PDB file of C-alpha atoms in Angstrom:
ATOM      1  CA  MET A   1      21.150  37.959  15.796  1.00 46.00           C
ATOM      2  CA  ARG A   2      18.734  35.311  17.857  1.00 53.00           C
ATOM      3  CA  LEU A   3      18.301  33.244  14.823  1.00 58.00           C
ATOM      4  CA  LEU A   4      14.042  32.201  15.267  1.00 63.00           C
ATOM      5  CA  THR A   5      13.006  28.201  15.242  1.00 67.00           C
ATOM      6  CA  PRO A   6       9.895  27.515  13.853  1.00 67.00           C
ATOM      7  CA  PRO A   7       7.164  25.904  15.734  1.00 73.00           C
ATOM      8  CA  GLY A   8       8.008  21.757  15.703  1.00 71.00           C
ATOM      9  CA  SER A   9      11.104  22.507  14.702  1.00 77.00           C
ATOM     10  CA  ILE A  10      14.867  21.369  16.146  1.00 78.00           C
ATOM     11  CA  ARG A  11      17.404  23.302  15.923  1.00 78.00           C
ATOM     12  CA  LEU A  12      20.344  21.187  15.509  1.00 79.00           C
ATOM     13  CA  THR A  13      24.035  22.052  16.768  1.00 79.00           C
ATOM     14  CA  THR A  14      26.506  19.242  16.399  1.00 82.00           C
ATOM     15  CA  TYR A  15      27.291  16.734  13.800  1.00 80.00           C
ATOM     16  CA  GLU A  16      26.318  14.535  16.144  1.00 88.00           C
ATOM     17  CA  GLU A  17      23.139  15.632  16.359  1.00 88.00           C
ATOM     18  CA  LEU A  18      22.384  15.372  12.624  1.00 86.00           C
ATOM     19  CA  GLU A  19      23.602  12.220  12.488  1.00 88.00           C
ATOM     20  CA  GLU A  20      21.214  11.227  14.924  1.00 90.00           C
ATOM     21  CA  ILE A  21      17.929  12.862  13.197  1.00 89.00           C
ATOM     22  CA  VAL A  22      18.500  11.219   9.898  1.00 89.00           C
ATOM     23  CA  HIS A  23      19.460   8.048  11.189  1.00 89.00           C
ATOM     24  CA  GLU A  24      15.795   8.030  13.426  1.00 89.00           C
ATOM     25  CA  PHE A  25      14.439   9.296  10.146  1.00 88.00           C
ATOM     26  CA  HIS A  26      15.920   6.466   7.783  1.00 88.00           C
ATOM     27  CA  ARG A  27      14.953   3.551  11.212  1.00 87.00           C
ATOM     28  CA  SER A  28      11.396   4.769  11.230  1.00 85.00           C
ATOM     29  CA  ASN A  29       8.763   3.739   9.098  1.00 77.00           C
ATOM     30  CA  ALA A  30       5.889   5.538   7.830  1.00 71.00           C
ATOM     31  CA  GLU A  31       3.709   5.421  10.955  1.00 75.00           C
ATOM     32  CA  GLU A  32       6.277   6.254  13.826  1.00 76.00           C
ATOM     33  CA  SER A  33       7.504   9.192  11.848  1.00 77.00           C
ATOM     34  CA  PRO A  34       6.509  12.733  10.186  1.00 82.00           C
ATOM     35  CA  ALA A  35       6.382  12.954   6.152  1.00 85.00           C
ATOM     36  CA  SER A  36       8.971  14.895   6.159  1.00 89.00           C
ATOM     37  CA  LEU A  37      12.385  15.996   7.334  1.00 89.00           C
ATOM     38  CA  ALA A  38      13.970  18.865   6.565  1.00 88.00           C
ATOM     39  CA  VAL A  39      17.917  20.111   7.106  1.00 87.00           C
ATOM     40  CA  PHE A  40      19.409  23.249   6.477  1.00 84.00           C
ATOM     41  CA  GLY A  41      22.694  24.374   7.411  1.00 82.00           C
ATOM     42  CA  PRO A  42      25.770  26.237   5.888  1.00 82.00           C
ATOM     43  CA  PRO A  43      27.336  25.258   2.210  1.00 85.00           C
ATOM     44  CA  GLU A  44      29.863  22.585   2.403  1.00 86.00           C
ATOM     45  CA  VAL A  45      29.673  20.830   5.860  1.00 83.00           C
ATOM     46  CA  GLY A  46      28.611  17.274   5.084  1.00 85.00           C
ATOM     47  CA  LYS A  47      24.884  17.383   5.001  1.00 87.00           C
ATOM     48  CA  SER A  48      24.370  15.067   2.047  1.00 89.00           C
ATOM     49  CA  TRP A  49      27.501  12.540   2.692  1.00 89.00           C
ATOM     50  CA  LYS A  50      26.043  11.840   5.587  1.00 88.00           C
ATOM     51  CA  VAL A  51      22.675  11.858   4.097  1.00 90.00           C
ATOM     52  CA  ASP A  52      24.704   9.272   1.305  1.00 89.00           C
ATOM     53  CA  GLN A  53      26.351   7.491   3.992  1.00 90.00           C
ATOM     54  CA  ILE A  54      22.884   6.764   6.684  1.00 90.00           C
ATOM     55  CA  PHE A  55      21.130   5.858   3.655  1.00 89.00           C
ATOM     56  CA  GLY A  56      23.073   4.207   1.245  1.00 85.00           C
ATOM     57  CA  PRO A  57      22.282   3.607  -2.433  1.00 78.00           C
ATOM     58  CA  LYS A  58      19.258   0.936  -2.516  1.00 80.00           C
ATOM     59  CA  ALA A  59      17.091   2.866   0.654  1.00 82.00           C
ATOM     60  CA  ALA A  60      15.891   6.091  -0.758  1.00 88.00           C
ATOM     61  CA  VAL A  61      15.928   8.161  -4.205  1.00 91.00           C
ATOM     62  CA  ARG A  62      17.347  11.128  -4.998  1.00 90.00           C
ATOM     63  CA  ALA A  63      14.640  13.257  -6.945  1.00 90.00           C
ATOM     64  CA  PRO A  64      16.794  14.680  -9.567  1.00 87.00           C
ATOM     65  CA  ALA A  65      17.376  18.697 -10.412  1.00 81.00           C
ATOM     66  CA  HIS A  66      14.541  20.043 -11.624  1.00 82.00           C
ATOM     67  CA  LEU A  67      10.844  19.112 -12.073  1.00 86.00           C
ATOM     68  CA  THR A  68       7.910  20.416 -12.802  1.00 87.00           C
ATOM     69  CA  ALA A  69       3.827  19.477 -11.266  1.00 90.00           C
ATOM     70  CA  PHE A  70       3.982  16.361 -13.229  1.00 92.00           C
ATOM     71  CA  LYS A  71       7.335  15.204 -13.225  1.00 91.00           C
ATOM     72  CA  LEU A  72       7.261  15.280  -9.010  1.00 93.00           C
ATOM     73  CA  TYR A  73       4.067  13.145  -9.477  1.00 95.00           C
ATOM     74  CA  GLN A  74       5.919  10.865 -11.679  1.00 95.00           C
ATOM     75  CA  LEU A  75       8.497  10.122  -9.916  1.00 95.00           C
ATOM     76  CA  PHE A  76       6.916   9.576  -6.484  1.00 95.00           C
ATOM     77  CA  HIS A  77       4.475   6.922  -9.065  1.00 96.00           C
ATOM     78  CA  GLU A  78       7.277   5.261  -9.548  1.00 95.00           C
ATOM     79  CA  HIS A  79       9.291   5.487  -6.412  1.00 93.00           C
ATOM     80  CA  ARG A  80       6.196   4.880  -4.047  1.00 92.00           C
ATOM     81  CA  ASN A  81       6.468   3.456  -0.699  1.00 91.00           C
ATOM     82  CA  ARG A  82      10.094   4.767  -1.116  1.00 91.00           C
ATOM     83  CA  THR A  83      12.104   7.756   0.472  1.00 92.00           C
ATOM     84  CA  VAL A  84      13.175  10.685  -1.608  1.00 93.00           C
ATOM     85  CA  ILE A  85      15.740  13.490  -1.065  1.00 92.00           C
ATOM     86  CA  PHE A  86      15.884  16.485  -2.501  1.00 91.00           C
ATOM     87  CA  ASP A  87      19.284  17.960  -2.496  1.00 88.00           C
ATOM     88  CA  ASP A  88      19.395  21.720  -3.408  1.00 79.00           C
ATOM     89  CA  SER A  89      16.720  20.755  -6.299  1.00 74.00           C
ATOM     90  CA  SER A  90      14.446  22.726  -7.801  1.00 70.00           C
ATOM     91  CA  LEU A  91      10.382  23.214  -8.704  1.00 68.00           C
ATOM     92  CA  ASP A  92      10.056  24.646 -11.779  1.00 63.00           C
ATOM     93  CA  SER A  93       6.108  26.474 -13.360  1.00 60.00           C
ATOM     94  CA  ASP A  94       3.430  25.431 -11.830  1.00 69.00           C
ATOM     95  CA  ARG A  95       4.349  25.924  -8.348  1.00 78.00           C
ATOM     96  CA  ALA A  96       0.359  25.145  -7.663  1.00 84.00           C
ATOM     97  CA  ALA A  97       0.520  22.155  -9.253  1.00 87.00           C
ATOM     98  CA  THR A  98       3.551  21.660  -7.420  1.00 86.00           C
ATOM     99  CA  LEU A  99       2.452  22.178  -3.799  1.00 87.00           C
ATOM    100  CA  GLU A 100      -0.271  20.227  -4.433  1.00 90.00           C
ATOM    101  CA  VAL A 101       1.306  16.849  -5.342  1.00 92.00           C
ATOM    102  CA  LEU A 102       3.725  18.275  -1.942  1.00 90.00           C
ATOM    103  CA  MET A 103       0.969  18.785   0.437  1.00 91.00           C
ATOM    104  CA  LYS A 104      -0.738  15.338  -0.796  1.00 93.00           C
ATOM    105  CA  VAL A 105       3.240  13.441  -0.605  1.00 93.00           C
ATOM    106  CA  THR A 106       3.557  14.946   3.527  1.00 91.00           C
ATOM    107  CA  GLU A 107       0.522  14.581   4.522  1.00 90.00           C
ATOM    108  CA  ARG A 108       0.840  13.471   8.288  1.00 85.00           C
ATOM    109  CA  LYS A 109      -0.956   9.735   7.641  1.00 87.00           C
ATOM    110  CA  PRO A 110       0.925   6.614   6.314  1.00 87.00           C
ATOM    111  CA  SER A 111      -0.519   6.053   3.985  1.00 92.00           C
ATOM    112  CA  LYS A 112      -1.112   8.950   1.022  1.00 93.00           C
ATOM    113  CA  THR A 113      -3.292   9.131  -1.922  1.00 95.00           C
ATOM    114  CA  LEU A 114      -1.727  10.929  -4.888  1.00 95.00           C
ATOM    115  CA  SER A 115      -3.700  12.040  -8.039  1.00 95.00           C
ATOM    116  CA  TRP A 116      -3.421  13.275 -11.681  1.00 95.00           C
ATOM    117  CA  ALA A 117      -5.755  14.194 -13.998  1.00 93.00           C
ATOM    118  CA  ASP A 118      -5.852  11.139 -16.739  1.00 91.00           C
ATOM    119  CA  THR A 119      -3.953  13.117 -20.126  1.00 91.00           C
ATOM    120  CA  PRO A 120      -2.532  12.068 -23.131  1.00 93.00           C
ATOM    121  CA  GLN A 121       1.102  12.723 -20.742  1.00 92.00           C
ATOM    122  CA  LEU A 122       0.307  10.483 -18.257  1.00 92.00           C
ATOM    123  CA  ARG A 123      -0.866   7.721 -19.853  1.00 92.00           C
ATOM    124  CA  ALA A 124       2.333   7.997 -22.318  1.00 93.00           C
ATOM    125  CA  ALA A 125       4.390   7.786 -18.981  1.00 92.00           C
ATOM    126  CA  ASP A 126       2.707   4.558 -17.893  1.00 92.00           C
ATOM    127  CA  CYS A 127       1.605   5.895 -14.780  1.00 93.00           C
ATOM    128  CA  LYS A 128      -1.507   5.458 -12.264  1.00 93.00           C
ATOM    129  CA  SER A 129      -3.458   7.886 -12.407  1.00 95.00           C
ATOM    130  CA  SER A 130      -4.152   7.572  -8.827  1.00 96.00           C
ATOM    131  CA  PHE A 131      -2.118   5.123  -6.257  1.00 96.00           C
ATOM    132  CA  VAL A 132      -1.607   4.851  -2.679  1.00 96.00           C
ATOM    133  CA  THR A 133       1.787   5.122  -1.043  1.00 94.00           C
ATOM    134  CA  THR A 134       4.274   5.136   1.824  1.00 92.00           C
ATOM    135  CA  THR A 135       6.306   7.357   0.813  1.00 92.00           C
ATOM    136  CA  ARG A 136       8.889  10.551   2.421  1.00 92.00           C
ATOM    137  CA  ILE A 137      10.902  13.060   1.416  1.00 93.00           C
ATOM    138  CA  LEU A 138      14.161  14.480   2.526  1.00 91.00           C
ATOM    139  CA  VAL A 139      14.991  17.781   1.899  1.00 90.00           C
ATOM    140  CA  LEU A 140      18.355  18.837   2.121  1.00 89.00           C
ATOM    141  CA  ALA A 141      19.630  23.072   1.262  1.00 85.00           C
ATOM    142  CA  ASN A 142      22.185  25.157   2.729  1.00 83.00           C
ATOM    143  CA  SER A 143      20.745  28.401   4.836  1.00 77.00           C
TER     144      SER A 143
END
């Protein structure tokens, strides 16, 4: 079976290649690299372990397992300008709103502006209705 590689993707065939590309993503800043990196591979091959080893506990934040669109916005607000790692995470319910937040944070420009309607929920969470961030995301998932 021939595996397809989507345009703009890089097929990694060795563990060393994974380490090299994750190191490059970690060392670069928002102006030098893409706003996101997705790594797909078989389960139990060490993707999460390698990313944790490279980023360390303070350089990135791990997204919780289940996120609504608002919780995703809140996460990006609280950890703006940091890399957010999605490791087998799932996004709940309102797909349109969730995709809108993800599309904004992964825009191909260094600084992005994220916005949310001014609601009691927003005020209770002590979030701004609009903020600028250089946050990038790294997605780890099983194929």
